């Protein structure tokens, strides 16, 4: 029987899931290489859909950077806020997102905005331009960029029916997430504990594996959860480069002209993954697969039932 999460797919995601089923049924008798490529293509399409909120935000940032008129009565930053609110409203009205998940996304928004206010006050980065929809030197569209991460996290849980073996106790992950968040503030005044926190993360999650499936009729596949965290952090770093090139915010080393965001930021995004996962697990409780479920690591790597 499909899990509860699969039954909670939005209407668009149900159609996407049906599309995946039809494509993956074509795997039969098509050969291992062709089958792998088709499955990877379906995986990519579902990942792209999981990123729809973030992709819409990036399109908004880039298009307003390239074509928004400087003489407009409404400032670009205020237009970005209105555009971000419109995207969120459309996703709810078109039932692309559930009300249950909206609470997590709002929490991401608040957590991110608080951190933005602090980080800009200490000069970690800054925002150009002006507008009315600002708070303490931070344009309100910034919270939606954090909300985009939350949107991806909750969506990917549904689309790939995620389960976890040997997931750490949630109270332990909650304490770790709180420590990570506190370090984003505290390292400006006391010892920077990011490397200690990274070590704790490795110890806590080292034995945890994530199970997923491209479609409910397909076999389960698995990967170390730390690898998943790293992959997501890398793609957020890519999005960050696009956003800074579009003038969404500016790091001190970009004041005289845009340059690639330092790879050291990958550590920050990796740590953000912990906060993200902790928040999402209070909507989707991490559950292991049933003992009878078939799990495969990947092509040519079968595991026992």
Coordinates of C-alpha atoms in Angstrom, one line a residue, residues 5-281:
X5 CA 2.7 10.8 2.0
X6 CA 1.9 9.5 -1.5
X7 CA -1.8 9.9 -0.9
X8 CA -1.1 13.5 0.1
X9 CA 0.3 14.5 -3.3
X10 CA -1.2 17.7 -4.7
X11 CA -3.2 17.4 -7.9
X12 CA -0.3 18.6 -10.0
X13 CA 2.0 16.2 -8.3
X14 CA -0.4 13.3 -8.8
X15 CA -0.3 14.1 -12.5
X16 CA 3.5 14.2 -12.4
X17 CA 3.5 10.9 -10.6
X18 CA 1.2 9.4 -13.2
X19 CA 3.5 10.7 -15.9
X20 CA 6.5 9.1 -14.2
X21 CA 4.7 5.8 -13.9
X22 CA 3.9 5.8 -17.7
X23 CA 7.5 6.6 -18.5
X24 CA 9.0 4.1 -16.2
X25 CA 6.8 1.3 -17.4
X26 CA 8.7 1.8 -20.7
X27 CA 11.8 0.4 -18.9
X28 CA 10.7 -3.1 -19.4
X29 CA 12.9 -4.8 -22.0
X30 CA 14.7 -1.6 -22.9
X31 CA 18.1 -2.5 -21.6
X32 CA 19.9 -1.4 -18.4
X33 CA 21.6 1.7 -19.8
X34 CA 18.5 3.1 -21.4
X35 CA 16.5 2.2 -18.4
X36 CA 18.9 4.0 -16.1
X37 CA 18.9 7.1 -18.3
X38 CA 15.1 7.2 -18.3
X39 CA 14.9 6.8 -14.6
X40 CA 17.5 9.5 -14.1
X41 CA 15.5 11.8 -16.4
X42 CA 12.3 11.2 -14.3
X43 CA 14.3 11.8 -11.1
X44 CA 15.6 15.1 -12.6
X45 CA 12.1 16.3 -13.6
X46 CA 10.8 15.6 -10.1
X47 CA 13.7 17.4 -8.5
X48 CA 13.0 20.3 -10.8
X49 CA 9.4 20.4 -9.7
X50 CA 10.5 20.3 -6.0
X51 CA 12.5 23.4 -6.7
X52 CA 9.6 25.3 -8.4
X53 CA 9.3 28.0 -5.6
X54 CA 13.0 28.7 -5.7
X55 CA 13.2 28.6 -9.5
X56 CA 10.3 31.2 -9.6
X57 CA 12.2 33.4 -7.2
X58 CA 15.4 33.2 -9.2
X59 CA 13.5 34.1 -12.4
X60 CA 12.0 37.1 -10.6
X61 CA 15.4 38.2 -9.3
X62 CA 17.1 37.9 -12.7
X63 CA 14.3 39.5 -14.8
X64 CA 13.9 42.5 -12.5
X65 CA 17.7 42.9 -12.5
X66 CA 17.9 42.9 -16.3
X67 CA 14.7 44.8 -17.2
X68 CA 13.2 46.6 -14.2
X69 CA 13.1 50.3 -15.0
X70 CA 15.2 52.4 -12.7
X71 CA 12.8 55.4 -12.9
X72 CA 9.8 53.3 -11.8
X73 CA 7.7 54.8 -8.9
X74 CA 7.8 51.4 -7.2
X75 CA 11.3 50.4 -6.2
X76 CA 12.7 47.1 -7.4
X77 CA 12.9 45.7 -3.9
X78 CA 9.3 46.4 -3.2
X79 CA 8.3 44.9 -6.6
X80 CA 10.3 41.8 -5.6
X81 CA 8.3 41.5 -2.3
X82 CA 5.0 41.9 -4.1
X83 CA 6.1 39.3 -6.7
X84 CA 7.2 36.9 -4.0
X85 CA 3.9 37.2 -2.2
X86 CA 2.1 36.6 -5.6
X87 CA 4.1 33.4 -6.2
X88 CA 3.2 32.1 -2.8
X89 CA -0.4 33.0 -3.2
X90 CA -0.6 31.3 -6.6
X91 CA 0.9 28.2 -5.3
X92 CA -1.8 27.9 -2.6
X93 CA -4.7 28.9 -4.9
X94 CA -3.6 26.5 -7.6
X95 CA -3.1 23.8 -5.0
X96 CA 0.6 23.4 -5.7
X97 CA 1.3 23.5 -2.0
X98 CA -0.7 22.3 1.0
X99 CA -1.8 24.5 3.9
X100 CA 0.0 22.1 6.3
X101 CA 3.3 22.8 4.6
X102 CA 2.7 26.6 4.5
X103 CA 3.3 26.7 8.3
X104 CA 6.8 25.3 7.8
X105 CA 7.5 27.7 5.0
X106 CA 6.3 30.6 7.1
X107 CA 8.6 29.4 9.9
X108 CA 11.5 29.3 7.4
X109 CA 10.6 32.8 6.4
X110 CA 10.7 34.1 10.0
X111 CA 13.9 32.2 10.9
X112 CA 15.6 33.5 7.8
X113 CA 14.5 37.1 8.3
X114 CA 15.7 37.3 11.8
X115 CA 19.1 36.0 10.7
X116 CA 19.2 38.5 7.8
X117 CA 18.6 41.4 10.1
X118 CA 21.4 40.4 12.3
X119 CA 23.9 39.5 9.5
X120 CA 23.4 42.8 7.7
X121 CA 23.8 44.7 10.9
X122 CA 27.3 43.2 11.4
X123 CA 28.3 43.6 7.8
X124 CA 28.3 40.0 6.6
X125 CA 26.5 41.2 3.5
X126 CA 24.2 44.1 2.5
X127 CA 21.4 45.1 0.2
X128 CA 21.5 47.9 -2.3
X129 CA 18.6 50.2 -3.2
X130 CA 15.7 51.3 -1.1
X131 CA 12.0 50.9 -0.7
X132 CA 9.1 50.9 1.7
X133 CA 8.9 47.1 2.4
X134 CA 12.0 46.9 4.5
X135 CA 12.7 46.0 8.1
X136 CA 15.9 47.1 9.9
X137 CA 17.8 47.5 6.6
X138 CA 16.5 44.2 5.1
X139 CA 14.1 44.0 2.2
X140 CA 11.2 41.7 3.0
X141 CA 11.7 39.5 -0.1
X142 CA 14.8 38.0 1.6
X143 CA 12.6 35.8 3.8
X144 CA 11.1 34.3 0.7
X145 CA 14.5 33.0 -0.4
X146 CA 14.7 31.0 2.8
X147 CA 11.1 30.0 2.3
X148 CA 12.1 28.6 -1.1
X149 CA 14.5 26.2 0.7
X150 CA 11.6 25.1 3.0
X151 CA 9.3 24.6 0.1
X152 CA 11.9 22.4 -1.6
X153 CA 12.4 20.3 1.5
X154 CA 8.7 19.6 2.2
X155 CA 8.0 18.9 -1.5
X156 CA 10.9 16.5 -1.9
X157 CA 9.6 14.5 1.0
X158 CA 6.3 13.9 -0.8
X159 CA 7.6 13.4 -4.3
X160 CA 10.1 10.7 -3.4
X161 CA 8.3 9.2 -0.4
X162 CA 11.4 9.6 1.8
X163 CA 12.1 7.1 4.6
X164 CA 15.1 6.9 6.8
X165 CA 17.0 4.1 8.5
X166 CA 18.7 4.8 11.8
X167 CA 17.5 8.4 11.9
X168 CA 18.8 10.2 15.0
X169 CA 16.4 11.0 17.9
X170 CA 14.5 14.1 17.0
X171 CA 15.2 15.7 20.3
X172 CA 19.0 15.4 19.5
X173 CA 18.5 16.8 16.0
X174 CA 16.4 19.7 17.5
X175 CA 19.2 20.6 20.0
X176 CA 21.8 20.4 17.1
X177 CA 19.6 22.6 14.9
X178 CA 19.3 25.2 17.7
X179 CA 23.1 25.1 18.3
X180 CA 23.7 25.6 14.5
X181 CA 21.3 28.6 14.4
X182 CA 22.9 30.1 17.6
X183 CA 26.3 29.8 16.0
X184 CA 25.3 31.9 13.0
X185 CA 24.9 34.7 15.5
X186 CA 27.4 33.8 18.3
X187 CA 30.5 33.3 16.1
X188 CA 30.7 37.1 15.7
X189 CA 31.4 37.5 19.4
X190 CA 32.7 34.2 20.7
X191 CA 34.4 31.0 19.4
X192 CA 33.2 29.9 15.9
X193 CA 31.9 26.4 16.6
X194 CA 31.1 25.5 13.0
X195 CA 33.8 22.8 12.7
X196 CA 32.7 21.3 16.0
X197 CA 29.1 21.3 14.8
X198 CA 30.2 19.7 11.6
X199 CA 31.9 16.9 13.5
X200 CA 28.8 16.4 15.7
X201 CA 26.6 16.3 12.5
X202 CA 28.9 13.6 11.0
X203 CA 28.7 11.5 14.2
X204 CA 25.0 11.9 14.6
X205 CA 24.0 11.2 11.0
X206 CA 26.8 8.9 9.9
X207 CA 24.7 5.7 10.2
X208 CA 21.6 7.3 8.7
X209 CA 20.6 6.3 5.2
X210 CA 17.7 7.9 3.1
X211 CA 15.4 5.6 1.1
X212 CA 13.5 7.0 -1.9
X213 CA 11.8 5.8 -5.0
X214 CA 11.2 7.5 -8.3
X215 CA 7.7 6.2 -8.4
X216 CA 5.6 4.1 -6.0
X217 CA 5.9 1.1 -8.4
X218 CA 9.6 1.3 -8.6
X219 CA 12.1 -0.3 -6.3
X220 CA 13.5 1.6 -3.4
X221 CA 16.9 3.2 -3.6
X222 CA 19.1 4.6 -0.9
X223 CA 21.9 7.0 -0.2
X224 CA 23.7 8.3 2.9
X225 CA 21.8 11.3 4.2
X226 CA 25.1 13.2 4.6
X227 CA 25.6 12.9 0.8
X228 CA 22.1 14.3 0.3
X229 CA 22.8 17.2 2.6
X230 CA 26.0 18.0 0.7
X231 CA 24.3 17.8 -2.7
X232 CA 21.5 20.2 -1.7
X233 CA 24.0 22.6 -0.2
X234 CA 25.9 22.6 -3.5
X235 CA 22.9 23.5 -5.5
X236 CA 21.9 26.2 -3.1
X237 CA 25.4 27.6 -3.5
X238 CA 24.8 27.7 -7.3
X239 CA 21.5 29.5 -6.8
X240 CA 23.3 31.9 -4.4
X241 CA 25.8 32.8 -7.2
X242 CA 22.9 33.5 -9.6
X243 CA 21.1 35.6 -7.0
X244 CA 24.2 37.7 -6.1
X245 CA 24.9 38.2 -9.8
X246 CA 21.4 39.5 -10.1
X247 CA 22.0 42.0 -7.2
X248 CA 19.8 40.3 -4.7
X249 CA 22.5 41.0 -2.1
X250 CA 26.2 41.8 -2.1
X251 CA 29.0 40.3 -0.1
X252 CA 31.9 42.6 0.9
X253 CA 34.3 41.1 -1.7
X254 CA 31.7 41.8 -4.4
X255 CA 31.5 45.5 -3.7
X256 CA 33.7 46.5 -6.6
X257 CA 32.2 44.0 -9.0
X258 CA 30.6 40.6 -8.9
X259 CA 32.7 37.5 -8.4
X260 CA 32.1 33.9 -7.6
X261 CA 30.8 33.3 -4.1
X262 CA 33.5 31.6 -2.0
X263 CA 33.3 27.8 -1.7
X264 CA 33.5 28.2 2.0
X265 CA 29.9 29.2 1.9
X266 CA 29.1 25.6 1.2
X267 CA 29.8 25.0 4.9
X268 CA 27.2 27.6 5.8
X269 CA 24.6 26.0 3.5
X270 CA 25.4 22.6 4.8
X271 CA 24.8 23.8 8.3
X272 CA 21.5 25.4 7.1
X273 CA 20.5 21.9 5.9
X274 CA 20.4 20.8 9.5
X275 CA 18.0 23.6 10.5
X276 CA 15.9 22.9 7.4
X277 CA 15.7 19.1 8.0
X278 CA 14.8 19.7 11.7
X279 CA 12.0 22.0 10.8
X280 CA 10.6 19.7 8.2
X281 CA 10.7 16.6 10.4

